[in-house]
Amino acid sequence: MVLWLTRSRNVAHHLKRKWDLVGVLNHSSSLCSSSLHQHHHHHHHHRHCSSSSTSPITNNSRDPDTVSSNSASGFSIRRLESTKAQQQLDSVYDDHDDENQVLDFPGGSVMLTSELRFISETPEKRIKCYRVLDDDGQLIMSSSFQEVSKELALKMYRNMITLQTMDTIFYEAQRQGRISFYLTSNGEEAINIASAAAFTTSDVVLPQYREPGVLLWRGFTLQEFTNQCFGNKSDYGKGRQMPIHYGSNKLNYFTVSSPIATQLPQAVGAAYSLKMDGKDACVVTYFGDGGASEGDFHAALNFAAVLEAPVIFICRNNGWAISTPTSEQYRGDGIVVRGQAYGVRSIRVDGNDALAVYNAVKEARKMAISEQRPILIEALTYRTGHHSTSDDSTKYRPVNEIEHWRVARDPVSRFKKWVERNGWWTHEDESELRSSVRKELLNAIQVAEKAEKPPLSDMFTDVYDHPSSNLFEQERFLRETIKRHPLDYPPEVPV
Amino acid sequence: MATRLNRLSRWHSVFKRGYSTSADEHKLQRSGKTVNLFTAINQALSLALETDPRAYVFGEDVRFGGVFRCTTGLADRFGKSRVFNTPLCEQGIVGFGIGLAAMGNRAIAEIQFADYIYPAFDQIVNEAAKFRYRSGNQFNCGGLTIRTPYGAVGHGGHYHSQSPEAFFCHVPGLKVVVPRSPHQAKGLLLACIRDPNPTIFLEPKWLYRLAAEEVPEHDYMLPLSQAEVIREGSDITLVGWGAQLSVMEQACVDAEKDGISCELIDLRTLIPWDKETVEASVKKTGRLLVSHEAPVTGGFGAEISASIAERCFLRLEAPVARICGLDTPFPLVFEPFYMPTKNKILDAIKATLNY
Ligand SMILES: Cc1ncc(C[n+]2csc(CCOP(=O)(O)OP(=O)(O)O)c2C)c(N)n1
Ligand SMILES: [Mg+2]
């Protein structure tokens, strides 16, 4: 059961109806959209804004009607009739705010003011971060969250350990030269697994690259991961892409692509399809603090808002984009605040708190589907590993910063403490799990290494649905060349 | 970039890398130390910043030295207002660079991989390239240089291997330059930075560490739009650029064992390109082979073939041969098959001679 305890939310909901008071209350928290809303003397019924009593929306959420309605007669300034509410407003607005006048323009109505005042570049307060478990894995008593069953909690924990172990072993395999590249999710296990747990497999995933845990949760086997990293004939990508570029049509997980942020507008298109098909599902797309700087991010949020697409944007704000710290990536209150600018509902969550991530995503999914709208989630975390095996992050960030996050803020041990405290997990369970996952992985590597590479013919297929004549010609020519110079070609690729 | 792999490197040794500037130029410059390609580029950037207070170096991760170490030490030396990280946004990097250049500065932008240049395509093609023309020369962004690593590296797959030069060679107003070695890179990069036209400088990333040669420590420039005959011969002309030249050179050496004399030309600047040097060579040899890593269809080799067919039709004794990348995305596991290898070139040299 969902328990939304925060008082202000109820107040906000209350205000939606009792709008006589809104002007008064809102004014104290500066001019916000809700007060503008009151100047529309219409009552709007529109499809998606259900505002159910359990909806955890804070009072700064923007009703789309404030911009979509009243586009009447071009550009005009008009004085509204005085109402009871208006009189109340009069009494609280200072002289500068000519609250009786609105500028009515095609984009809606905005209040006029004679005061020359710029909006500050920094909000008075930063957006708070939702969390359920404290650093020590203790439940924060006042937090609103959905109970997680023992079964679910253990599945989450097991998946986190599996992901961690996979990272350790594949990283090592790269170091030994057995695979060409690897990239860990260290420090971001909770975002990976807890967000995955909040979706169903009919929800469609468009990943960046640091979310293999989502695929793991959906049932991609360790052998399947291994096959991709080794680029053998069982790799669904047919050995064409670098390691970690997983994809599974069966599991609704789009294939990873290296170019940053390209998945974001695509996610909106995919979500629009679910919407048109009337599916009880949404799209989730992941990206980093760096990715949020790409043009594609901005296009995606705007499209999602305008097209009312059921898509959840999950930003893993891990503090770094390779060597670039967030202070050189953006100057605002992170990624979460961009939601409102585009008309997208958003929340900031502690990405190292599995229960908080799970709850936020679960609720986001519910709203995305029932209200057919996008949601932006900013999960605060830290990339405790190097960017990839091509990187040495001690060149650009202090070792003690890494160590602090790796040890004191580790999301897996935080969740473990909670699970242990519930009496659901023992030391024996832990060592048994770790050693069995290890064994499974080492075995998977042996199998993957022994397996053949994809056949040469796979080089020419899938460029188009059917190979074009130039490809036939090139394949024929290549085969002749191989016959003449067999030593030029790796014998593990069957010709 | 990642350490090279034991398992795979056997196959990479098929295309041995590392080309050197020809002996002639060395005679002129004897003052240099042996340095690798990324160090030579670092020297050029350093000189550009030193000699022009209005020069700036920026891009993703450049402050700590860049993922290929080309900008190492520059932020410390020149300050972080002249050498800085940008947000992760290629269209931003190039658009910013155009504006900076239009105000009379030398904007030296880095795109982390050529594979990631496409978000900036509009800024490059519609903006940088047309800035001068569309304003009747009231404005220009000639101070803009876009450096970007391109090409195969043995394990880069689709998105760390591409050679996108042909896209940009289709755009009047841009210059496209590709160096083959450290010495060349330093001189050509300084020339690009100081050239009054927007320039794309494609760095062969396979050679960053692999290629080393003596590079003069002082400031020097090599001419743009001038090809260089790096090996003289009489039977066939080979034209290439960047990392591919070392592969072509090996083919020339092997062909020589079979008594075939090859002339090898480094085009260096792809647009506007030095047709005259290539034409003169083909008029002498009567045969032409062009080789590049990018897919053969619509590659810049096609332009060279067509131009030379126009100019040397009656002198050609065989069709122009193109040994290039295949018409597939750049494939990880199949990279050795995709590549225009020495033996593919050698076979084509022989076929052309026996035509
Ligand atoms: C378009 C594009 N530009 C540059 C890169 C090179 N690159 C790969 S990862 C990365 C940093 C991404 O940072 P972020 O989005 O924060 O994700 P994180 O790695 O922290 O998970 C960069 C610049 C790329 N892959 N794609
Ligand atoms: Mg990041």
CSV table of C-alpha atoms and ligand atoms in Angstrom, one decimal, chain A residues 183-184 188 208-211 257-262 287-294 315-324 326 329 383 387, chain B residues 60-61 67 88-90 111-113 115-119 159-160, ligand 1:
chain,number,residue,atom,x,y,z
A,183,LEU,CA,32.9,-0.6,-18.4
A,184,THR,CA,31.6,-1.2,-14.9
A,188,GLU,CA,25.3,2.6,-9.6
A,208,GLN,CA,22.9,4.5,-22.3
A,209,TYR,CA,25.6,1.9,-21.5
A,210,ARG,CA,25.9,1.9,-17.7
A,211,GLU,CA,22.7,0.0,-17.0
A,257,SER,CA,24.8,2.5,-29.0
A,258,SER,CA,28.0,4.4,-28.0
A,259,PRO,CA,26.9,7.9,-29.2
A,260,ILE,CA,25.7,9.8,-26.1
A,261,ALA,CA,22.1,10.8,-25.7
A,262,THR,CA,20.8,9.6,-29.1
A,287,PHE,CA,21.4,8.7,-19.5
A,288,GLY,CA,24.2,10.5,-17.5
A,289,ASP,CA,24.9,13.9,-16.3
A,290,GLY,CA,27.0,14.4,-19.3
A,291,GLY,CA,24.4,13.1,-21.7
A,292,ALA,CA,22.0,15.7,-20.4
A,293,SER,CA,24.1,18.3,-22.1
A,294,GLU,CA,23.5,17.0,-25.6
A,315,CYS,CA,19.4,10.5,-15.3
A,316,ARG,CA,22.2,8.8,-13.4
A,317,ASN,CA,23.9,11.9,-12.1
A,318,ASN,CA,27.2,10.3,-11.0
A,319,GLY,CA,29.2,13.4,-10.8
A,320,TRP,CA,31.4,12.8,-13.7
A,321,ALA,CA,31.4,12.5,-17.5
A,322,ILE,CA,34.8,10.8,-18.1
A,323,SER,CA,37.0,13.5,-16.5
A,324,THR,CA,34.5,16.3,-16.6
A,326,THR,CA,29.4,18.4,-13.1
A,329,GLN,CA,28.9,20.3,-17.2
A,383,ARG,CA,30.7,6.6,-10.5
A,387,HIS,CA,34.9,5.6,-16.8
B,60,GLU,CA,35.3,17.4,-24.0
B,61,ASP,CA,37.8,16.4,-21.3
B,67,VAL,CA,41.4,11.0,-23.7
B,88,LEU,CA,29.2,17.2,-23.5
B,89,CYS,CA,27.7,18.6,-26.6
B,90,GLU,CA,29.3,18.6,-30.1
B,111,ILE,CA,35.7,16.5,-31.0
B,112,GLN,CA,36.6,13.4,-28.9
B,113,PHE,CA,36.1,10.9,-31.7
B,115,ASP,CA,32.5,9.1,-34.8
B,116,TYR,CA,30.9,11.8,-32.6
B,117,ILE,CA,31.1,14.7,-34.9
B,118,TYR,CA,27.7,14.2,-36.4
B,119,PRO,CA,25.7,16.2,-33.8
B,159,TYR,CA,31.8,4.1,-33.0
B,160,HIS,CA,35.5,4.4,-32.4
C,1,LIG,C1,28.1,12.0,-28.9
C,1,LIG,C2,29.2,11.5,-28.1
C,1,LIG,N1,30.2,12.4,-27.7
C,1,LIG,C3,31.2,11.9,-26.9
C,1,LIG,C4,31.3,10.6,-26.6
C,1,LIG,C5,32.5,10.1,-25.8
C,1,LIG,N2,32.0,9.8,-24.4
C,1,LIG,C6,31.7,8.5,-24.1
C,1,LIG,S1,31.1,8.4,-22.5
C,1,LIG,C7,31.3,10.1,-22.3
C,1,LIG,C8,30.9,10.7,-21.0
C,1,LIG,C9,29.4,10.4,-20.6
C,1,LIG,O1,29.2,10.9,-19.3
C,1,LIG,P1,27.7,10.7,-18.7
C,1,LIG,O2,26.7,10.9,-19.7
C,1,LIG,O3,27.7,11.4,-17.4
C,1,LIG,O4,27.7,9.1,-18.4
C,1,LIG,P2,28.6,8.2,-17.4
C,1,LIG,O5,29.7,7.7,-18.2
C,1,LIG,O6,29.0,9.1,-16.3
C,1,LIG,O7,27.7,7.1,-17.0
C,1,LIG,C10,31.8,10.7,-23.4
C,1,LIG,C11,32.1,12.1,-23.5
C,1,LIG,C12,30.2,9.8,-27.0
C,1,LIG,N3,30.2,8.5,-26.7
C,1,LIG,N4,29.2,10.2,-27.7
